[in-house]
PDB file of C-alpha atoms in Angstrom:
ATOM      1  CA  SER X1327      -8.093   2.318  22.297  1.00  0.00           C
ATOM      2  CA  LEU X1328      -5.710  -0.035  24.264  1.00  0.00           C
ATOM      3  CA  THR X1329      -8.879  -2.143  25.261  1.00  0.00           C
ATOM      4  CA  ASP X1330      -9.626  -2.693  21.256  1.00  0.00           C
ATOM      5  CA  THR X1331      -9.720  -6.478  20.730  1.00  0.00           C
ATOM      6  CA  PRO X1332     -10.227  -8.613  18.334  1.00  0.00           C
ATOM      7  CA  PRO X1333     -13.350 -10.683  17.616  1.00  0.00           C
ATOM      8  CA  ALA X1334     -14.630 -11.585  21.258  1.00  0.00           C
ATOM      9  CA  TYR X1335     -13.256 -15.310  22.931  1.00  0.00           C
ATOM     10  CA  SER X1336     -15.509 -18.004  24.575  1.00  0.00           C
ATOM     11  CA  SER X1337     -13.569 -18.848  27.468  1.00  0.00           C
ATOM     12  CA  GLU X1338     -14.123 -17.257  31.090  1.00  0.00           C
ATOM     13  CA  ASP X1339     -10.476 -17.794  31.427  1.00  0.00           C
ATOM     14  CA  PHE X1340     -10.122 -15.575  28.868  1.00  0.00           C
ATOM     15  CA  ILE X1341     -11.914 -12.853  30.030  1.00  0.00           C
ATOM     16  CA  THR X1342     -10.493 -13.161  33.536  1.00  0.00           C
ATOM     17  CA  ILE X1343      -7.085 -12.688  31.759  1.00  0.00           C
ATOM     18  CA  LEU X1344      -8.029  -9.365  30.591  1.00  0.00           C
ATOM     19  CA  ALA X1345      -9.409  -8.318  33.127  1.00  0.00           C
ATOM     20  CA  LEU X1346      -5.755  -8.612  35.148  1.00  0.00           C
ATOM     21  CA  VAL X1347      -4.083  -7.020  32.458  1.00  0.00           C
ATOM     22  CA  LYS X1348      -3.371  -3.435  33.749  1.00  0.00           C
ATOM     23  CA  GLN X1349      -0.979  -0.817  32.812  1.00  0.00           C
ATOM     24  CA  ILE X1350       2.187  -2.095  32.116  1.00  0.00           C
ATOM     25  CA  GLU X1351       5.098  -0.076  33.972  1.00  0.00           C
ATOM     26  CA  LYS X1352       8.622  -0.040  31.813  1.00  0.00           C
ATOM     27  CA  ARG X1353      10.887  -2.000  34.300  1.00  0.00           C
ATOM     28  CA  ASP X1354      14.115  -3.718  34.893  1.00  0.00           C
ATOM     29  CA  SER X1355      14.842  -6.956  34.066  1.00  0.00           C
ATOM     30  CA  VAL X1356      17.237  -7.348  37.288  1.00  0.00           C
ATOM     31  CA  LEU X1357      14.309  -7.670  40.060  1.00  0.00           C
ATOM     32  CA  THR X1358      15.138  -8.990  43.294  1.00  0.00           C
ATOM     33  CA  SER X1359      14.683 -13.288  43.686  1.00  0.00           C
ATOM     34  CA  LYS X1360      11.412 -11.707  45.842  1.00  0.00           C
ATOM     35  CA  GLN X1361      10.328  -9.727  42.918  1.00  0.00           C
ATOM     36  CA  GLN X1362      11.084 -12.478  40.522  1.00  0.00           C
ATOM     37  CA  ILE X1363       9.091 -14.798  41.872  1.00  0.00           C
ATOM     38  CA  ASP X1364       6.172 -12.572  42.593  1.00  0.00           C
ATOM     39  CA  ARG X1365       6.348 -11.511  38.732  1.00  0.00           C
ATOM     40  CA  LEU X1366       6.304 -15.091  37.804  1.00  0.00           C
ATOM     41  CA  LEU X1367       3.783 -15.985  40.166  1.00  0.00           C
ATOM     42  CA  ARG X1368       1.112 -13.032  40.011  1.00  0.00           C
ATOM     43  CA  PRO X1369      -2.327 -13.317  39.417  1.00  0.00           C
ATOM     44  CA  GLY X1370      -2.863 -14.852  36.138  1.00  0.00           C
ATOM     45  CA  SER X1371       0.595 -16.311  35.672  1.00  0.00           C
ATOM     46  CA  SER X1372      -0.664 -19.214  33.638  1.00  0.00           C
ATOM     47  CA  TYR X1373      -1.574 -17.535  30.631  1.00  0.00           C
ATOM     48  CA  PHE X1374       1.013 -14.386  30.996  1.00  0.00           C
ATOM     49  CA  ASN X1375       4.005 -17.410  30.663  1.00  0.00           C
ATOM     50  CA  LEU X1376       2.787 -18.339  27.753  1.00  0.00           C
ATOM     51  CA  ASN X1377       4.944 -16.204  26.266  1.00  0.00           C
ATOM     52  CA  PRO X1378       8.476 -17.644  27.465  1.00  0.00           C
ATOM     53  CA  PHE X1379      10.031 -14.024  26.084  1.00  0.00           C
ATOM     54  CA  GLU X1380       8.056 -12.388  28.412  1.00  0.00           C
ATOM     55  CA  VAL X1381       9.094 -14.891  31.496  1.00  0.00           C
ATOM     56  CA  LEU X1382      12.832 -14.528  30.680  1.00  0.00           C
ATOM     57  CA  GLN X1383      12.070 -10.574  29.945  1.00  0.00           C
ATOM     58  CA  ILE X1384      14.609 -11.058  27.287  1.00  0.00           C
ATOM     59  CA  ASP X1385      13.815  -9.770  23.659  1.00  0.00           C
ATOM     60  CA  PRO X1386      12.936 -11.833  20.796  1.00  0.00           C
ATOM     61  CA  GLU X1387      16.191 -10.683  18.795  1.00  0.00           C
ATOM     62  CA  ALA X1388      18.289 -12.124  21.307  1.00  0.00           C
ATOM     63  CA  THR X1389      21.079 -14.578  20.392  1.00  0.00           C
ATOM     64  CA  ASP X1390      21.233 -17.842  21.719  1.00  0.00           C
ATOM     65  CA  GLU X1391      24.453 -16.933  23.963  1.00  0.00           C
ATOM     66  CA  GLU X1392      22.311 -14.008  25.177  1.00  0.00           C
ATOM     67  CA  LEU X1393      19.700 -16.540  26.097  1.00  0.00           C
ATOM     68  CA  LYS X1394      21.379 -18.898  27.853  1.00  0.00           C
ATOM     69  CA  LYS X1395      23.039 -16.039  29.612  1.00  0.00           C
ATOM     70  CA  ARG X1396      19.752 -14.798  30.869  1.00  0.00           C
ATOM     71  CA  PHE X1397      18.613 -18.049  32.047  1.00  0.00           C
ATOM     72  CA  ARG X1398      21.188 -18.758  33.957  1.00  0.00           C
ATOM     73  CA  ALA X1399      21.079 -15.714  35.780  1.00  0.00           C
ATOM     74  CA  LEU X1400      17.048 -16.349  36.525  1.00  0.00           C
ATOM     75  CA  SER X1401      17.135 -19.373  37.002  1.00  0.00           C
ATOM     76  CA  ILE X1402      19.362 -18.663  39.644  1.00  0.00           C
ATOM     77  CA  LEU X1403      17.686 -15.877  41.178  1.00  0.00           C
ATOM     78  CA  VAL X1404      14.520 -18.092  41.296  1.00  0.00           C
ATOM     79  CA  HIS X1405      15.881 -21.560  42.703  1.00  0.00           C
ATOM     80  CA  PRO X1406      14.488 -23.165  45.504  1.00  0.00           C
ATOM     81  CA  ASP X1407      18.282 -23.169  47.265  1.00  0.00           C
ATOM     82  CA  LYS X1408      18.143 -19.608  47.277  1.00  0.00           C
ATOM     83  CA  ASN X1409      14.996 -18.873  48.513  1.00  0.00           C
ATOM     84  CA  GLN X1410      14.663 -21.279  51.390  1.00  0.00           C
ATOM     85  CA  ASP X1411      12.063 -18.512  52.968  1.00  0.00           C
ATOM     86  CA  ASP X1412       9.489 -19.831  50.112  1.00  0.00           C
ATOM     87  CA  PRO X1413      10.993 -22.698  48.437  1.00  0.00           C
ATOM     88  CA  ASP X1414       7.363 -24.094  47.414  1.00  0.00           C
ATOM     89  CA  ARG X1415       6.956 -20.459  45.620  1.00  0.00           C
ATOM     90  CA  ALA X1416      10.486 -20.515  44.348  1.00  0.00           C
ATOM     91  CA  GLN X1417       9.981 -23.800  43.137  1.00  0.00           C
ATOM     92  CA  LEU X1418       6.911 -22.824  40.728  1.00  0.00           C
ATOM     93  CA  ALA X1419       8.750 -20.080  39.825  1.00  0.00           C
ATOM     94  CA  PHE X1420      12.197 -21.909  38.659  1.00  0.00           C
ATOM     95  CA  GLU X1421       9.718 -24.576  36.646  1.00  0.00           C
ATOM     96  CA  ALA X1422       8.225 -21.716  34.842  1.00  0.00           C
ATOM     97  CA  VAL X1423      11.709 -20.156  34.127  1.00  0.00           C
ATOM     98  CA  ASP X1424      12.551 -23.455  32.798  1.00  0.00           C
ATOM     99  CA  LYS X1425       9.974 -24.506  30.883  1.00  0.00           C
ATOM    100  CA  ALA X1426      10.036 -21.145  28.902  1.00  0.00           C
ATOM    101  CA  TYR X1427      14.169 -21.868  28.367  1.00  0.00           C
ATOM    102  CA  LYS X1428      13.601 -25.418  26.897  1.00  0.00           C
ATOM    103  CA  ASN X1429      10.553 -24.030  24.558  1.00  0.00           C
ATOM    104  CA  LEU X1430      13.293 -21.346  22.797  1.00  0.00           C
ATOM    105  CA  LEU X1431      15.531 -24.050  22.711  1.00  0.00           C
ATOM    106  CA  GLU X1432      13.028 -26.067  20.334  1.00  0.00           C
ATOM    107  CA  PRO X1433      13.076 -24.241  16.802  1.00  0.00           C
ATOM    108  CA  GLU X1434       9.434 -24.454  16.163  1.00  0.00           C
ATOM    109  CA  GLN X1435       8.229 -23.605  19.727  1.00  0.00           C
ATOM    110  CA  LYS X1436      10.392 -20.352  19.442  1.00  0.00           C
ATOM    111  CA  LYS X1437       9.291 -19.537  15.993  1.00  0.00           C
ATOM    112  CA  ARG X1438       5.539 -19.909  17.178  1.00  0.00           C
ATOM    113  CA  ALA X1439       6.436 -17.332  20.095  1.00  0.00           C
ATOM    114  CA  VAL X1440       8.032 -15.294  17.259  1.00  0.00           C
ATOM    115  CA  ASP X1441       4.822 -15.132  14.727  1.00  0.00           C
ATOM    116  CA  VAL X1442       2.724 -14.543  17.915  1.00  0.00           C
ATOM    117  CA  ILE X1443       4.306 -11.807  18.969  1.00  0.00           C
ATOM    118  CA  GLN X1444       4.427 -10.288  14.926  1.00  0.00           C
ATOM    119  CA  ALA X1445       0.875 -10.494  14.660  1.00  0.00           C
ATOM    120  CA  GLY X1446       0.134  -8.646  17.774  1.00  0.00           C
ATOM    121  CA  ARG X1447       2.981  -5.644  16.361  1.00  0.00           C
ATOM    122  CA  GLU X1448       0.516  -6.170  12.954  1.00  0.00           C
ATOM    123  CA  TYR X1449      -2.646  -6.246  14.529  1.00  0.00           C
ATOM    124  CA  VAL X1450      -1.906  -3.073  16.445  1.00  0.00           C
ATOM    125  CA  GLU X1451      -0.050  -1.397  13.777  1.00  0.00           C
ATOM    126  CA  HIS X1452      -3.035  -1.517  11.610  1.00  0.00           C
ATOM    127  CA  ASN X1453      -5.664  -0.426  14.266  1.00  0.00           C
ATOM    128  CA  MET X1454      -3.792   2.748  14.472  1.00  0.00           C
ATOM    129  CA  LYS X1455      -4.230   3.245  10.360  1.00  0.00           C
ATOM    130  CA  GLU X1456      -7.622   2.559  10.475  1.00  0.00           C
ATOM    131  CA  LYS X1457      -7.836   5.191  13.686  1.00  0.00           C
ATOM    132  CA  LYS X1458      -6.224   7.751  11.900  1.00  0.00           C
ATOM    133  CA  LYS X1459      -8.268   6.899   8.724  1.00  0.00           C
ATOM    134  CA  GLN X1460     -10.985   8.138  10.691  1.00  0.00           C
ATOM    135  CA  LEU X1461      -9.910  10.642  12.198  1.00  0.00           C
ATOM    136  CA  LYS X1462      -8.752  11.881   8.974  1.00  0.00           C
ATOM    137  CA  LYS X1463     -12.268  11.492   7.644  1.00  0.00           C
ATOM    138  CA  ASP X1464     -13.655  13.044  10.203  1.00  0.00           C
ATOM    139  CA  GLY X1465     -11.142  16.227   9.646  1.00  0.00           C
ATOM    140  CA  LYS X1466      -9.307  15.837  13.324  1.00  0.00           C
ATOM    141  CA  PRO X1467      -5.837  15.269  13.824  1.00  0.00           C
ATOM    142  CA  GLN X1468      -4.415  12.369  12.977  1.00  0.00           C
ATOM    143  CA  PHE X1469      -2.597  11.020  16.119  1.00  0.00           C
ATOM    144  CA  VAL X1470      -3.527   8.298  18.229  1.00  0.00           C
ATOM    145  CA  GLU X1471      -1.885   7.313  21.895  1.00  0.00           C
ATOM    146  CA  GLU X1472       0.192   4.285  20.232  1.00  0.00           C
ATOM    147  CA  ASP X1473       1.944   7.074  18.630  1.00  0.00           C
ATOM    148  CA  ASP X1474       3.721   7.428  21.827  1.00  0.00           C
ATOM    149  CA  PRO X1475       6.519   4.693  21.886  1.00  0.00           C
ATOM    150  CA  GLU X1476       5.775   3.671  25.306  1.00  0.00           C
ATOM    151  CA  MET X1477       2.233   3.319  24.507  1.00  0.00           C
ATOM    152  CA  PHE X1478       2.747   1.396  21.296  1.00  0.00           C
ATOM    153  CA  ARG X1479       4.541  -0.895  23.086  1.00  0.00           C
ATOM    154  CA  GLN X1480       2.217  -1.204  25.811  1.00  0.00           C
ATOM    155  CA  ALA X1481      -0.767  -1.655  23.541  1.00  0.00           C
ATOM    156  CA  VAL X1482       1.655  -4.521  21.548  1.00  0.00           C
ATOM    157  CA  TYR X1483       2.263  -6.384  24.778  1.00  0.00           C
ATOM    158  CA  LYS X1484      -2.005  -6.651  25.678  1.00  0.00           C
ATOM    159  CA  GLN X1485      -2.466  -8.116  22.173  1.00  0.00           C
ATOM    160  CA  THR X1486       0.229 -10.379  22.388  1.00  0.00           C
ATOM    161  CA  MET X1487      -0.914 -11.857  25.603  1.00  0.00           C
ATOM    162  CA  LYS X1488      -4.535 -11.887  23.895  1.00  0.00           C
ATOM    163  CA  LEU X1489      -3.210 -13.984  21.348  1.00  0.00           C
ATOM    164  CA  PHE X1490      -1.336 -16.487  23.481  1.00  0.00           C
ATOM    165  CA  ALA X1491      -4.323 -16.906  25.734  1.00  0.00           C
ATOM    166  CA  GLU X1492      -6.777 -17.299  22.564  1.00  0.00           C
ATOM    167  CA  LEU X1493      -4.265 -20.095  21.038  1.00  0.00           C
ATOM    168  CA  GLU X1494      -3.688 -21.885  24.721  1.00  0.00           C
ATOM    169  CA  ILE X1495      -7.742 -22.025  24.543  1.00  0.00           C
ATOM    170  CA  LYS X1496      -7.750 -23.494  21.426  1.00  0.00           C
ATOM    171  CA  ARG X1497      -5.208 -25.773  22.394  1.00  0.00           C
ATOM    172  CA  LYS X1498      -6.962 -26.606  25.392  1.00  0.00           C
ATOM    173  CA  GLU X1499     -10.228 -27.541  23.349  1.00  0.00           C
ATOM    174  CA  ARG X1500      -8.367 -29.513  21.175  1.00  0.00           C
ATOM    175  CA  GLU X1501      -6.896 -31.789  23.230  1.00  0.00           C
ATOM    176  CA  ALA X1502     -10.497 -32.376  25.264  1.00  0.00           C
ATOM    177  CA  LYS X1503     -11.792 -32.960  21.633  1.00  0.00           C
ATOM    178  CA  ASP X1504      -9.027 -35.323  21.536  1.00  0.00           C
ATOM    179  CA  MET X1505      -9.347 -37.120  24.871  1.00  0.00           C
ATOM    180  CA  HIS X1506     -13.228 -37.440  23.956  1.00  0.00           C
ATOM    181  CA  GLU X1507     -12.476 -39.229  20.784  1.00  0.00           C
ATOM    182  CA  ARG X1508      -9.867 -41.156  22.375  1.00  0.00           C
ATOM    183  CA  LYS X1509     -12.291 -42.341  25.036  1.00  0.00           C
ATOM    184  CA  ARG X1510     -15.152 -42.860  22.496  1.00  0.00           C
ATOM    185  CA  ALA X1511     -12.701 -45.166  20.499  1.00  0.00           C
ATOM    186  CA  ARG X1512     -11.871 -47.237  23.402  1.00  0.00           C
ATOM    187  CA  GLU X1513     -15.126 -47.719  24.546  1.00  0.00           C
ATOM    188  CA  GLU X1514     -16.220 -49.058  21.383  1.00  0.00           C
ATOM    189  CA  GLU X1515     -12.967 -51.073  20.788  1.00  0.00           C
ATOM    190  CA  ILE X1516     -13.745 -52.774  24.630  1.00  0.00           C
ATOM    191  CA  GLU X1517     -17.658 -53.061  23.464  1.00  0.00           C
ATOM    192  CA  THR X1518     -16.602 -54.746  19.856  1.00  0.00           C
ATOM    193  CA  ALA X1519     -14.068 -57.084  21.918  1.00  0.00           C
ATOM    194  CA  GLU X1520     -16.916 -58.218  24.662  1.00  0.00           C
ATOM    195  CA  LYS X1521     -19.225 -58.680  21.687  1.00  0.00           C
ATOM    196  CA  ALA X1522     -16.701 -60.951  20.000  1.00  0.00           C
ATOM    197  CA  LYS X1523     -15.985 -63.119  23.471  1.00  0.00           C
ATOM    198  CA  ARG X1524     -19.724 -63.242  23.372  1.00  0.00           C
ATOM    199  CA  GLU X1525     -19.742 -65.001  20.347  1.00  0.00           C
ATOM    200  CA  ARG X1526     -16.839 -67.218  20.959  1.00  0.00           C
ATOM    201  CA  GLU X1527     -18.271 -68.226  24.253  1.00  0.00           C
ATOM    202  CA  TRP X1528     -21.571 -69.162  22.338  1.00  0.00           C
ATOM    203  CA  GLN X1529     -20.350 -70.914  19.591  1.00  0.00           C
ATOM    204  CA  LYS X1530     -18.341 -73.080  21.939  1.00  0.00           C
ATOM    205  CA  ASN X1531     -21.126 -73.862  24.303  1.00  0.00           C
ATOM    206  CA  PHE X1532     -22.786 -75.044  20.845  1.00  0.00           C
ATOM    207  CA  GLU X1533     -20.277 -77.347  19.742  1.00  0.00           C
ATOM    208  CA  GLU X1534     -20.162 -78.466  22.764  1.00  0.00           C
ATOM    209  CA  THR X1535     -23.373 -79.462  23.154  1.00  0.00           C
ATOM    210  CA  ARG X1536     -23.839 -80.607  19.758  1.00  0.00           C
ATOM    211  CA  ASP X1537     -23.748 -84.510  20.522  1.00  0.00           C
ATOM    212  CA  GLY X1538     -25.747 -84.266  23.634  1.00  0.00           C
ATOM    213  CA  ARG X1539     -28.356 -82.183  20.921  1.00  0.00           C
ATOM    214  CA  VAL X1540     -27.844 -85.106  18.063  1.00  0.00           C
ATOM    215  CA  ASP X1541     -28.579 -88.066  21.025  1.00  0.00           C
ATOM    216  CA  SER X1542     -31.436 -86.129  21.952  1.00  0.00           C
ATOM    217  CA  TRP X1543     -33.147 -85.845  18.634  1.00  0.00           C
ATOM    218  CA  ARG X1544     -32.110 -89.293  17.842  1.00  0.00           C
ATOM    219  CA  SER X1545     -33.978 -90.861  20.483  1.00  0.00           C
ATOM    220  CA  PHE X1546     -36.680 -88.513  20.222  1.00  0.00           C
ATOM    221  CA  GLN X1547     -36.587 -89.640  16.362  1.00  0.00           C
ATOM    222  CA  ALA X1548     -36.554 -93.249  17.605  1.00  0.00           C
ATOM    223  CA  GLY X1549     -39.349 -93.159  20.148  1.00  0.00           C
ATOM    224  CA  LYS X1550     -41.568 -91.358  17.812  1.00  0.00           C
ATOM    225  CA  GLY X1551     -41.014 -94.715  14.895  1.00  0.00           C
ATOM    226  CA  LYS X1552     -41.891 -96.880  17.923  1.00  0.00           C
ATOM    227  CA  ALA X1553     -44.802 -95.565  18.864  1.00  0.00           C
ATOM    228  CA  LYS X1554     -46.130 -95.447  15.315  1.00  0.00           C
ATOM    229  CA  LYS X1555     -45.578 -99.052  14.624  1.00  0.00           C
ATOM    230  CA  GLU X1556     -47.579-100.276  17.879  1.00  0.00           C
ATOM    231  CA  LYS X1557     -49.739 -97.661  16.938  1.00  0.00           C
ATOM    232  CA  LYS X1558     -53.641-100.357  16.598  1.00  0.00           C
ATOM    233  CA  PRO X1559     -56.150 -99.647  13.877  1.00  0.00           C
ATOM    234  CA  ARG X1560     -58.997 -97.971  15.359  1.00  0.00           C
ATOM    235  CA  SER X1561     -62.147-100.092  15.427  1.00  0.00           C
ATOM    236  CA  PHE X1562     -65.473 -98.359  14.458  1.00  0.00           C
ATOM    237  CA  LEU X1563     -68.715 -99.709  15.595  1.00  0.00           C
ATOM    238  CA  LYS X1564     -71.131-100.944  13.203  1.00  0.00           C
ATOM    239  CA  PRO X1565     -75.214 -99.686  13.350  1.00  0.00           C
ATOM    240  CA  PRO X1566     -76.903-102.417  14.047  1.00  0.00           C
ATOM    241  CA  LYS X1567     -79.377-103.873  10.953  1.00  0.00           C
ATOM    242  CA  VAL X1568     -82.733-102.293  10.841  1.00  0.00           C
ATOM    243  CA  LYS X1569     -85.675-105.313  10.574  1.00  0.00           C
ATOM    244  CA  MET X1570     -87.780-104.623   7.951  1.00  0.00           C
ATOM    245  CA  GLU X1571     -91.739-105.584   8.663  1.00  0.00           C
ATOM    246  CA  GLN X1572     -92.957-108.038   6.529  1.00  0.00           C
ATOM    247  CA  ARG X1573     -96.482-107.447   5.242  1.00  0.00           C
ATOM    248  CA  GLU X1574     -99.495-110.665   4.922  1.00  0.00           C
TER     249      GLU X1574
END
């Protein structure tokens, strides 16, 4: 069915985006300014807008010239100057369009987006084959709803959005991990610097008090020697002599 998904995703954001994906209706690429702003800022747009081709409503096979024309037309349509009754939302929509266009100007970013879309298509096609294989095994007609071109397009759209969302979640996780590692490394660096500083201060204090310690030791030794010289010999009391009794 259209709700088939790849292995479970762990993010709550991803679950939310799945709930927001509804039946995709065929739409005209030319909408009013308000409609375009609403489309670009609809619930879950932070994930829907990960697909730059979806943002610009243009086919991945479009030429650079077609891409440029589409960007100009759409950016004018949602520009804040043209939507002074709702400038804040128009600004956000304009930024989404501008970001998508800049991403597609970067060869690597564009290739990445095309690869994700292709992966979504291949997944749906694989799913179709597996379902038809099971239908054949069950002795049933080998027809699935994705055989309808529009249903196929919708299935690819949904799967593509799932893949974009999954990649974004993984990117954020990597970013958070890298940030944690940088923070930990920085804390270790600070601790090492503080330890080195304490050792330098101790060494400096040790050197500065060396003469005082030496003088104190010499004085102590001198006093000890003098006391030894002045020491009188001990005298011992001799026991009295015992007189022996004389016998007559």
